[in-house]
Amino acid sequence: MRKTAVVLAFALIACLVAAQDEDMSKVQMKVTKVSGNVYMLEGAGGNIGASVGDDGIVIVDDQYAPMADKIKAALKGITDKPVRFVINTHYHGDHTGGNAIFQQTAPIIAHDNVRKRLEQGGTGGNKGGVSFESKPASKKALPIITFDHDVTVHLNGEDIRALHFPSGHTDGDSVIFFPKSNVVHMGDDFVTYGFPFIDLSAGGSVEGMISALEDIVPKLPADVKIIPGHGPVSNLDDVRRYITMLKDTKAVVEKALSRASLLIS
Ligand SMILES: [Zn+2]
């Protein structure tokens, strides 16, 4: 089980690193209506959330640059209105790769640390077997609106709120709430592929991820729809099971570590 999780984490990193060079011409976008006026777009990279209404479109994350035309075409299939704002859940390239293209017409909004990490580039990874380099992003790709705790975009009759949680998947994570539509986009603080990759080199921690999720879950309506960073639309029970899995895995690792230190001493 744990071996599977590790393999999956490696597969995801391979995705993160290789996808920019990969041929994405054959990838097809899948559009799912989640609830209210919120849609989910799947293609390559992280899931995109989209609030669609009379005022236009607000998207959460933008996958990779080569996917931008396909994303735009998929959105055109829902409405002729323009993209007004883009919110990044965190700095990873499979969620921000389209920034420079979308920012030609719509400002990118993100936590301060997303801008910092995109601007500086550097090494991400789990301080174990997983490590990847990010080049400093072009100025055009940097979020031009940043915040340190939360920000709300009032469009489409919805108070779309991006709320920062320190030290989960990275140190710049935001969870995005669409209260009227009863949808939450959790970025990579919640994924459905197994034990998550945690970017320790970018300030992430498993404890932080658990406490963020434990903070969020009790505040949400029982029938809320969850858009994970990767994977299908989920519900609160899926998130609860995920928290239990994180805690169990953490306990197993800690037990093994303390046994190892007993053996050494
Ligand atoms: Zn990520």
PDB file of C-alpha atoms and ligand atoms in Angstrom:
ATOM      1  CA  MET A   1       0.000   0.000   0.000  1.00  0.00           C
ATOM      2  CA  ARG A   2       2.688   2.459   1.027  1.00  0.00           C
ATOM      3  CA  LYS A   3       4.830   1.277  -1.848  1.00  0.00           C
ATOM      4  CA  THR A   4       1.949   2.067  -4.196  1.00  0.00           C
ATOM      5  CA  ALA A   5       1.642   5.538  -2.721  1.00  0.00           C
ATOM      6  CA  VAL A   6       5.340   6.170  -3.207  1.00  0.00           C
ATOM      7  CA  VAL A   7       5.183   4.958  -6.795  1.00  0.00           C
ATOM      8  CA  LEU A   8       2.208   7.237  -7.418  1.00  0.00           C
ATOM      9  CA  ALA A   9       4.012  10.193  -5.888  1.00  0.00           C
ATOM     10  CA  PHE A  10       6.943   9.530  -8.211  1.00  0.00           C
ATOM     11  CA  ALA A  11       4.588   9.268 -11.158  1.00  0.00           C
ATOM     12  CA  LEU A  12       3.137  12.662 -10.287  1.00  0.00           C
ATOM     13  CA  ILE A  13       6.567  14.247 -10.047  1.00  0.00           C
ATOM     14  CA  ALA A  14       7.498  12.712 -13.371  1.00  0.00           C
ATOM     15  CA  CYS A  15       4.365  14.471 -14.644  1.00  0.00           C
ATOM     16  CA  LEU A  16       5.343  17.755 -13.066  1.00  0.00           C
ATOM     17  CA  VAL A  17       8.814  17.684 -14.548  1.00  0.00           C
ATOM     18  CA  ALA A  18       8.173  16.189 -17.953  1.00  0.00           C
ATOM     19  CA  ALA A  19       4.806  17.622 -18.873  1.00  0.00           C
ATOM     20  CA  GLN A  20       6.098  20.962 -20.137  1.00  0.00           C
ATOM     21  CA  ASP A  21       8.029  19.110 -22.852  1.00  0.00           C
ATOM     22  CA  GLU A  22       5.312  16.599 -23.546  1.00  0.00           C
ATOM     23  CA  ASP A  23       3.115  16.639 -26.610  1.00  0.00           C
ATOM     24  CA  MET A  24      -0.259  17.768 -25.333  1.00  0.00           C
ATOM     25  CA  SER A  25      -1.887  18.008 -28.744  1.00  0.00           C
ATOM     26  CA  LYS A  26      -3.862  14.811 -28.157  1.00  0.00           C
ATOM     27  CA  VAL A  27      -5.145  15.708 -24.706  1.00  0.00           C
ATOM     28  CA  GLN A  28      -8.888  16.320 -24.653  1.00  0.00           C
ATOM     29  CA  MET A  29     -10.559  18.600 -22.167  1.00  0.00           C
ATOM     30  CA  LYS A  30     -13.393  17.157 -20.114  1.00  0.00           C
ATOM     31  CA  VAL A  31     -15.925  19.616 -18.679  1.00  0.00           C
ATOM     32  CA  THR A  32     -18.079  18.625 -15.696  1.00  0.00           C
ATOM     33  CA  LYS A  33     -20.794  20.766 -14.145  1.00  0.00           C
ATOM     34  CA  VAL A  34     -20.076  20.487 -10.418  1.00  0.00           C
ATOM     35  CA  SER A  35     -22.878  22.476  -8.755  1.00  0.00           C
ATOM     36  CA  GLY A  36     -24.522  25.908  -9.059  1.00  0.00           C
ATOM     37  CA  ASN A  37     -22.480  27.906 -11.560  1.00  0.00           C
ATOM     38  CA  VAL A  38     -19.188  26.078 -10.971  1.00  0.00           C
ATOM     39  CA  TYR A  39     -17.598  23.716 -13.501  1.00  0.00           C
ATOM     40  CA  MET A  40     -14.518  21.509 -13.405  1.00  0.00           C
ATOM     41  CA  LEU A  41     -12.177  21.203 -16.387  1.00  0.00           C
ATOM     42  CA  GLU A  42      -9.801  18.250 -16.685  1.00  0.00           C
ATOM     43  CA  GLY A  43      -7.027  18.064 -19.259  1.00  0.00           C
ATOM     44  CA  ALA A  44      -3.341  17.772 -18.352  1.00  0.00           C
ATOM     45  CA  GLY A  45      -2.157  18.893 -14.924  1.00  0.00           C
ATOM     46  CA  GLY A  46      -4.292  20.059 -12.025  1.00  0.00           C
ATOM     47  CA  ASN A  47      -8.065  20.359 -12.134  1.00  0.00           C
ATOM     48  CA  ILE A  48      -9.450  23.757 -13.137  1.00  0.00           C
ATOM     49  CA  GLY A  49     -12.460  25.166 -11.306  1.00  0.00           C
ATOM     50  CA  ALA A  50     -14.560  27.749 -13.181  1.00  0.00           C
ATOM     51  CA  SER A  51     -17.251  30.101 -11.913  1.00  0.00           C
ATOM     52  CA  VAL A  52     -19.362  30.975 -14.949  1.00  0.00           C
ATOM     53  CA  GLY A  53     -22.054  33.639 -14.983  1.00  0.00           C
ATOM     54  CA  ASP A  54     -23.319  36.995 -16.252  1.00  0.00           C
ATOM     55  CA  ASP A  55     -20.157  38.800 -15.145  1.00  0.00           C
ATOM     56  CA  GLY A  56     -17.818  36.407 -16.932  1.00  0.00           C
ATOM     57  CA  ILE A  57     -15.529  33.603 -15.824  1.00  0.00           C
ATOM     58  CA  VAL A  58     -13.220  33.195 -12.844  1.00  0.00           C
ATOM     59  CA  ILE A  59     -10.902  30.207 -13.187  1.00  0.00           C
ATOM     60  CA  VAL A  60      -8.903  28.479 -10.485  1.00  0.00           C
ATOM     61  CA  ASP A  61      -5.550  27.229 -11.884  1.00  0.00           C
ATOM     62  CA  ASP A  62      -4.565  27.018 -15.539  1.00  0.00           C
ATOM     63  CA  GLN A  63      -2.653  23.736 -16.114  1.00  0.00           C
ATOM     64  CA  TYR A  64       0.167  24.073 -18.716  1.00  0.00           C
ATOM     65  CA  ALA A  65       0.837  26.692 -21.398  1.00  0.00           C
ATOM     66  CA  PRO A  66       0.232  24.257 -24.308  1.00  0.00           C
ATOM     67  CA  MET A  67      -3.232  23.577 -22.843  1.00  0.00           C
ATOM     68  CA  ALA A  68      -4.327  27.253 -22.898  1.00  0.00           C
ATOM     69  CA  ASP A  69      -6.127  27.136 -26.270  1.00  0.00           C
ATOM     70  CA  LYS A  70      -7.956  23.964 -25.299  1.00  0.00           C
ATOM     71  CA  ILE A  71      -8.967  25.501 -21.962  1.00  0.00           C
ATOM     72  CA  LYS A  72     -10.267  28.596 -23.766  1.00  0.00           C
ATOM     73  CA  ALA A  73     -12.192  26.434 -26.252  1.00  0.00           C
ATOM     74  CA  ALA A  74     -13.719  24.378 -23.430  1.00  0.00           C
ATOM     75  CA  LEU A  75     -14.818  27.568 -21.664  1.00  0.00           C
ATOM     76  CA  LYS A  76     -16.311  28.880 -24.937  1.00  0.00           C
ATOM     77  CA  GLY A  77     -18.466  25.750 -24.940  1.00  0.00           C
ATOM     78  CA  ILE A  78     -20.028  26.980 -21.687  1.00  0.00           C
ATOM     79  CA  THR A  79     -20.275  30.739 -22.323  1.00  0.00           C
ATOM     80  CA  ASP A  80     -19.130  33.520 -24.662  1.00  0.00           C
ATOM     81  CA  LYS A  81     -18.217  35.695 -21.675  1.00  0.00           C
ATOM     82  CA  PRO A  82     -14.527  36.426 -21.057  1.00  0.00           C
ATOM     83  CA  VAL A  83     -12.216  35.112 -18.343  1.00  0.00           C
ATOM     84  CA  ARG A  84     -12.056  37.968 -15.830  1.00  0.00           C
ATOM     85  CA  PHE A  85      -9.702  36.591 -13.157  1.00  0.00           C
ATOM     86  CA  VAL A  86      -7.439  33.588 -12.596  1.00  0.00           C
ATOM     87  CA  ILE A  87      -6.662  32.330  -9.081  1.00  0.00           C
ATOM     88  CA  ASN A  88      -3.640  30.046  -8.490  1.00  0.00           C
ATOM     89  CA  THR A  89      -3.953  27.475  -5.685  1.00  0.00           C
ATOM     90  CA  HIS A  90      -0.114  27.136  -5.462  1.00  0.00           C
ATOM     91  CA  TYR A  91       3.037  27.641  -7.532  1.00  0.00           C
ATOM     92  CA  HIS A  92       3.531  24.220  -9.186  1.00  0.00           C
ATOM     93  CA  GLY A  93       3.805  24.279 -12.982  1.00  0.00           C
ATOM     94  CA  ASP A  94       0.886  21.904 -13.521  1.00  0.00           C
ATOM     95  CA  HIS A  95      -1.391  24.564 -11.956  1.00  0.00           C
ATOM     96  CA  THR A  96       0.258  27.810 -13.155  1.00  0.00           C
ATOM     97  CA  GLY A  97       1.749  26.918 -16.548  1.00  0.00           C
ATOM     98  CA  GLY A  98      -0.859  28.933 -18.467  1.00  0.00           C
ATOM     99  CA  ASN A  99      -0.414  32.097 -16.374  1.00  0.00           C
ATOM    100  CA  ALA A 100       1.493  34.168 -18.966  1.00  0.00           C
ATOM    101  CA  ILE A 101      -1.152  33.452 -21.601  1.00  0.00           C
ATOM    102  CA  PHE A 102      -4.241  34.062 -19.468  1.00  0.00           C
ATOM    103  CA  GLN A 103      -2.716  37.162 -17.902  1.00  0.00           C
ATOM    104  CA  GLN A 104      -2.760  38.892 -21.297  1.00  0.00           C
ATOM    105  CA  THR A 105      -6.449  39.485 -20.605  1.00  0.00           C
ATOM    106  CA  ALA A 106      -7.163  38.554 -16.966  1.00  0.00           C
ATOM    107  CA  PRO A 107      -5.141  39.296 -13.831  1.00  0.00           C
ATOM    108  CA  ILE A 108      -3.683  36.354 -11.897  1.00  0.00           C
ATOM    109  CA  ILE A 109      -4.406  36.352  -8.152  1.00  0.00           C
ATOM    110  CA  ALA A 110      -2.406  34.240  -5.672  1.00  0.00           C
ATOM    111  CA  HIS A 111      -0.858  34.093  -2.233  1.00  0.00           C
ATOM    112  CA  ASP A 112       2.376  36.109  -1.792  1.00  0.00           C
ATOM    113  CA  ASN A 113       4.489  32.942  -1.678  1.00  0.00           C
ATOM    114  CA  VAL A 114       3.191  31.763  -5.068  1.00  0.00           C
ATOM    115  CA  ARG A 115       4.559  34.919  -6.680  1.00  0.00           C
ATOM    116  CA  LYS A 116       7.814  34.631  -4.725  1.00  0.00           C
ATOM    117  CA  ARG A 117       8.417  31.012  -5.686  1.00  0.00           C
ATOM    118  CA  LEU A 118       7.504  31.568  -9.343  1.00  0.00           C
ATOM    119  CA  GLU A 119       9.770  34.607  -9.470  1.00  0.00           C
ATOM    120  CA  GLN A 120      12.765  32.950  -7.817  1.00  0.00           C
ATOM    121  CA  GLY A 121      12.495  29.408  -9.143  1.00  0.00           C
ATOM    122  CA  GLY A 122      14.467  26.785  -7.241  1.00  0.00           C
ATOM    123  CA  THR A 123      14.371  23.229  -6.055  1.00  0.00           C
ATOM    124  CA  GLY A 124      11.134  21.595  -4.992  1.00  0.00           C
ATOM    125  CA  GLY A 125      10.815  18.123  -3.529  1.00  0.00           C
ATOM    126  CA  ASN A 126      10.257  15.923  -0.500  1.00  0.00           C
ATOM    127  CA  LYS A 127      13.900  16.067   0.719  1.00  0.00           C
ATOM    128  CA  GLY A 128      13.991  12.356  -0.062  1.00  0.00           C
ATOM    129  CA  GLY A 129      13.962  10.734  -3.442  1.00  0.00           C
ATOM    130  CA  VAL A 130      11.849  13.379  -5.143  1.00  0.00           C
ATOM    131  CA  SER A 131      13.411  16.607  -6.331  1.00  0.00           C
ATOM    132  CA  PHE A 132      12.699  18.910  -9.265  1.00  0.00           C
ATOM    133  CA  GLU A 133      13.980  22.228 -10.530  1.00  0.00           C
ATOM    134  CA  SER A 134      11.749  25.160 -11.438  1.00  0.00           C
ATOM    135  CA  LYS A 135      13.257  27.920 -13.548  1.00  0.00           C
ATOM    136  CA  PRO A 136      12.342  31.491 -12.564  1.00  0.00           C
ATOM    137  CA  ALA A 137       9.054  32.258 -14.337  1.00  0.00           C
ATOM    138  CA  SER A 138       8.755  35.103 -16.825  1.00  0.00           C
ATOM    139  CA  LYS A 139       7.417  38.377 -15.461  1.00  0.00           C
ATOM    140  CA  LYS A 140       4.251  37.872 -17.480  1.00  0.00           C
ATOM    141  CA  ALA A 141       3.484  34.663 -15.552  1.00  0.00           C
ATOM    142  CA  LEU A 142       3.731  36.230 -12.072  1.00  0.00           C
ATOM    143  CA  PRO A 143       0.460  36.897 -10.248  1.00  0.00           C
ATOM    144  CA  ILE A 144      -0.082  40.664 -10.337  1.00  0.00           C
ATOM    145  CA  ILE A 145      -2.493  40.616  -7.386  1.00  0.00           C
ATOM    146  CA  THR A 146      -1.247  38.893  -4.233  1.00  0.00           C
ATOM    147  CA  PHE A 147      -2.554  38.524  -0.688  1.00  0.00           C
ATOM    148  CA  ASP A 148      -1.206  37.253   2.620  1.00  0.00           C
ATOM    149  CA  HIS A 149      -4.300  35.725   4.233  1.00  0.00           C
ATOM    150  CA  ASP A 150      -7.376  35.790   2.023  1.00  0.00           C
ATOM    151  CA  VAL A 151      -9.052  37.625  -0.803  1.00  0.00           C
ATOM    152  CA  THR A 152     -12.593  37.622  -2.160  1.00  0.00           C
ATOM    153  CA  VAL A 153     -13.680  38.124  -5.767  1.00  0.00           C
ATOM    154  CA  HIS A 154     -17.277  39.299  -5.989  1.00  0.00           C
ATOM    155  CA  LEU A 155     -18.548  38.135  -9.365  1.00  0.00           C
ATOM    156  CA  ASN A 156     -21.457  36.103 -10.712  1.00  0.00           C
ATOM    157  CA  GLY A 157     -23.425  36.731  -7.508  1.00  0.00           C
ATOM    158  CA  GLU A 158     -20.800  34.662  -5.683  1.00  0.00           C
ATOM    159  CA  ASP A 159     -18.265  35.670  -3.018  1.00  0.00           C
ATOM    160  CA  ILE A 160     -15.379  33.598  -4.345  1.00  0.00           C
ATOM    161  CA  ARG A 161     -12.923  33.439  -1.463  1.00  0.00           C
ATOM    162  CA  ALA A 162      -9.319  32.292  -1.637  1.00  0.00           C
ATOM    163  CA  LEU A 163      -8.077  31.442   1.845  1.00  0.00           C
ATOM    164  CA  HIS A 164      -4.407  30.752   2.569  1.00  0.00           C
ATOM    165  CA  PHE A 165      -3.355  27.803   4.722  1.00  0.00           C
ATOM    166  CA  PRO A 166       0.294  27.848   5.771  1.00  0.00           C
ATOM    167  CA  SER A 167       2.530  24.846   5.229  1.00  0.00           C
ATOM    168  CA  GLY A 168       0.406  22.114   3.627  1.00  0.00           C
ATOM    169  CA  HIS A 169       1.288  20.920   0.121  1.00  0.00           C
ATOM    170  CA  THR A 170       3.539  24.046  -0.109  1.00  0.00           C
ATOM    171  CA  ASP A 171       3.816  27.298   1.880  1.00  0.00           C
ATOM    172  CA  GLY A 172       1.616  29.167  -0.601  1.00  0.00           C
ATOM    173  CA  ASP A 173      -1.544  27.048  -0.719  1.00  0.00           C
ATOM    174  CA  SER A 174      -5.003  28.521  -1.029  1.00  0.00           C
ATOM    175  CA  VAL A 175      -8.328  26.751  -0.801  1.00  0.00           C
ATOM    176  CA  ILE A 176     -11.020  28.413  -2.922  1.00  0.00           C
ATOM    177  CA  PHE A 177     -14.608  28.608  -1.664  1.00  0.00           C
ATOM    178  CA  PHE A 178     -17.684  29.146  -3.851  1.00  0.00           C
ATOM    179  CA  PRO A 179     -20.294  29.393  -1.068  1.00  0.00           C
ATOM    180  CA  LYS A 180     -23.379  30.089  -3.180  1.00  0.00           C
ATOM    181  CA  SER A 181     -22.697  27.186  -5.517  1.00  0.00           C
ATOM    182  CA  ASN A 182     -21.641  25.022  -2.538  1.00  0.00           C
ATOM    183  CA  VAL A 183     -18.285  24.049  -4.060  1.00  0.00           C
ATOM    184  CA  VAL A 184     -14.701  24.136  -2.744  1.00  0.00           C
ATOM    185  CA  HIS A 185     -11.516  23.786  -4.816  1.00  0.00           C
ATOM    186  CA  MET A 186      -8.872  22.369  -2.471  1.00  0.00           C
ATOM    187  CA  GLY A 187      -5.842  22.583  -4.744  1.00  0.00           C
ATOM    188  CA  ASP A 188      -3.241  19.930  -3.945  1.00  0.00           C
ATOM    189  CA  ASP A 189      -4.077  19.965  -0.225  1.00  0.00           C
ATOM    190  CA  PHE A 190      -6.548  17.254  -1.270  1.00  0.00           C
ATOM    191  CA  VAL A 191      -5.857  14.776  -4.063  1.00  0.00           C
ATOM    192  CA  THR A 192      -7.367  11.374  -4.833  1.00  0.00           C
ATOM    193  CA  TYR A 193      -4.302   9.428  -6.056  1.00  0.00           C
ATOM    194  CA  GLY A 194      -3.167   8.187  -2.629  1.00  0.00           C
ATOM    195  CA  PHE A 195      -0.601   9.576  -0.221  1.00  0.00           C
ATOM    196  CA  PRO A 196       0.093  13.074  -1.521  1.00  0.00           C
ATOM    197  CA  PHE A 197       3.361  14.562  -2.660  1.00  0.00           C
ATOM    198  CA  ILE A 198       4.328  17.192  -0.091  1.00  0.00           C
ATOM    199  CA  ASP A 199       6.753  19.852  -1.283  1.00  0.00           C
ATOM    200  CA  LEU A 200       8.893  20.042   1.865  1.00  0.00           C
ATOM    201  CA  SER A 201      11.502  22.101   0.012  1.00  0.00           C
ATOM    202  CA  ALA A 202       8.807  24.726  -0.607  1.00  0.00           C
ATOM    203  CA  GLY A 203       7.645  24.908   2.998  1.00  0.00           C
ATOM    204  CA  GLY A 204       5.041  22.115   2.931  1.00  0.00           C
ATOM    205  CA  SER A 205       4.383  19.675   5.784  1.00  0.00           C
ATOM    206  CA  VAL A 206       2.084  16.750   6.421  1.00  0.00           C
ATOM    207  CA  GLU A 207       1.094  18.217   9.827  1.00  0.00           C
ATOM    208  CA  GLY A 208       0.126  21.488   8.165  1.00  0.00           C
ATOM    209  CA  MET A 209      -1.919  19.675   5.541  1.00  0.00           C
ATOM    210  CA  ILE A 210      -3.790  17.692   8.210  1.00  0.00           C
ATOM    211  CA  SER A 211      -4.502  20.781  10.318  1.00  0.00           C
ATOM    212  CA  ALA A 212      -5.680  22.778   7.288  1.00  0.00           C
ATOM    213  CA  LEU A 213      -8.116  20.035   6.315  1.00  0.00           C
ATOM    214  CA  GLU A 214      -9.296  19.529   9.901  1.00  0.00           C
ATOM    215  CA  ASP A 215      -9.956  23.250  10.088  1.00  0.00           C
ATOM    216  CA  ILE A 216     -11.936  23.322   6.839  1.00  0.00           C
ATOM    217  CA  VAL A 217     -14.079  20.177   7.031  1.00  0.00           C
ATOM    218  CA  PRO A 218     -16.326  21.063  10.031  1.00  0.00           C
ATOM    219  CA  LYS A 219     -17.138  24.447   8.490  1.00  0.00           C
ATOM    220  CA  LEU A 220     -18.534  23.010   5.258  1.00  0.00           C
ATOM    221  CA  PRO A 221     -22.130  21.952   4.516  1.00  0.00           C
ATOM    222  CA  ALA A 222     -22.592  18.160   4.486  1.00  0.00           C
ATOM    223  CA  ASP A 223     -23.475  18.139   0.774  1.00  0.00           C
ATOM    224  CA  VAL A 224     -20.620  20.381  -0.418  1.00  0.00           C
ATOM    225  CA  LYS A 225     -18.886  19.326  -3.632  1.00  0.00           C
ATOM    226  CA  ILE A 226     -15.087  19.165  -3.516  1.00  0.00           C
ATOM    227  CA  ILE A 227     -12.798  19.745  -6.495  1.00  0.00           C
ATOM    228  CA  PRO A 228      -9.492  18.020  -5.674  1.00  0.00           C
ATOM    229  CA  GLY A 229      -6.161  19.219  -7.102  1.00  0.00           C
ATOM    230  CA  HIS A 230      -6.089  15.956  -9.039  1.00  0.00           C
ATOM    231  CA  GLY A 231      -8.894  13.407  -9.433  1.00  0.00           C
ATOM    232  CA  PRO A 232     -12.687  13.335  -9.753  1.00  0.00           C
ATOM    233  CA  VAL A 233     -15.230  15.551  -7.967  1.00  0.00           C
ATOM    234  CA  SER A 234     -15.394  14.346  -4.361  1.00  0.00           C
ATOM    235  CA  ASN A 235     -17.382  14.837  -1.160  1.00  0.00           C
ATOM    236  CA  LEU A 236     -16.691  15.468   2.523  1.00  0.00           C
ATOM    237  CA  ASP A 237     -16.486  11.754   3.362  1.00  0.00           C
ATOM    238  CA  ASP A 238     -13.706  11.406   0.784  1.00  0.00           C
ATOM    239  CA  VAL A 239     -11.817  14.241   2.496  1.00  0.00           C
ATOM    240  CA  ARG A 240     -12.392  12.682   5.951  1.00  0.00           C
ATOM    241  CA  ARG A 241     -11.020   9.338   4.711  1.00  0.00           C
ATOM    242  CA  TYR A 242      -8.038  11.192   3.248  1.00  0.00           C
ATOM    243  CA  ILE A 243      -7.309  12.879   6.597  1.00  0.00           C
ATOM    244  CA  THR A 244      -7.441   9.469   8.335  1.00  0.00           C
ATOM    245  CA  MET A 245      -5.057   8.043   5.721  1.00  0.00           C
ATOM    246  CA  LEU A 246      -2.644  10.964   6.257  1.00  0.00           C
ATOM    247  CA  LYS A 247      -2.728  10.464  10.031  1.00  0.00           C
ATOM    248  CA  ASP A 248      -2.319   6.671   9.822  1.00  0.00           C
ATOM    249  CA  THR A 249       0.599   6.965   7.412  1.00  0.00           C
ATOM    250  CA  LYS A 250       2.246   9.605   9.583  1.00  0.00           C
ATOM    251  CA  ALA A 251       1.851   7.356  12.665  1.00  0.00           C
ATOM    252  CA  VAL A 252       3.388   4.364  10.851  1.00  0.00           C
ATOM    253  CA  VAL A 253       6.363   6.456   9.739  1.00  0.00           C
ATOM    254  CA  GLU A 254       6.876   7.944  13.211  1.00  0.00           C
ATOM    255  CA  LYS A 255       6.731   4.501  14.811  1.00  0.00           C
ATOM    256  CA  ALA A 256       9.294   3.185  12.342  1.00  0.00           C
ATOM    257  CA  LEU A 257      11.533   6.183  12.965  1.00  0.00           C
ATOM    258  CA  SER A 258      11.404   5.835  16.745  1.00  0.00           C
ATOM    259  CA  ARG A 259      12.162   2.101  16.449  1.00  0.00           C
ATOM    260  CA  ALA A 260      15.115   2.949  14.205  1.00  0.00           C
ATOM    261  CA  SER A 261      16.459   5.486  16.711  1.00  0.00           C
ATOM    262  CA  LEU A 262      16.107   2.873  19.507  1.00  0.00           C
ATOM    263  CA  LEU A 263      18.186   0.476  17.426  1.00  0.00           C
ATOM    264  CA  ILE A 264      20.840   3.125  16.838  1.00  0.00           C
ATOM    265  CA  SER A 265      21.102   4.257  20.448  1.00  0.00           C
TER     266      SER A 265
HETATM  267 ZN    ZN B   1       1.120  20.714  -6.580  1.00  0.00          ZN
END
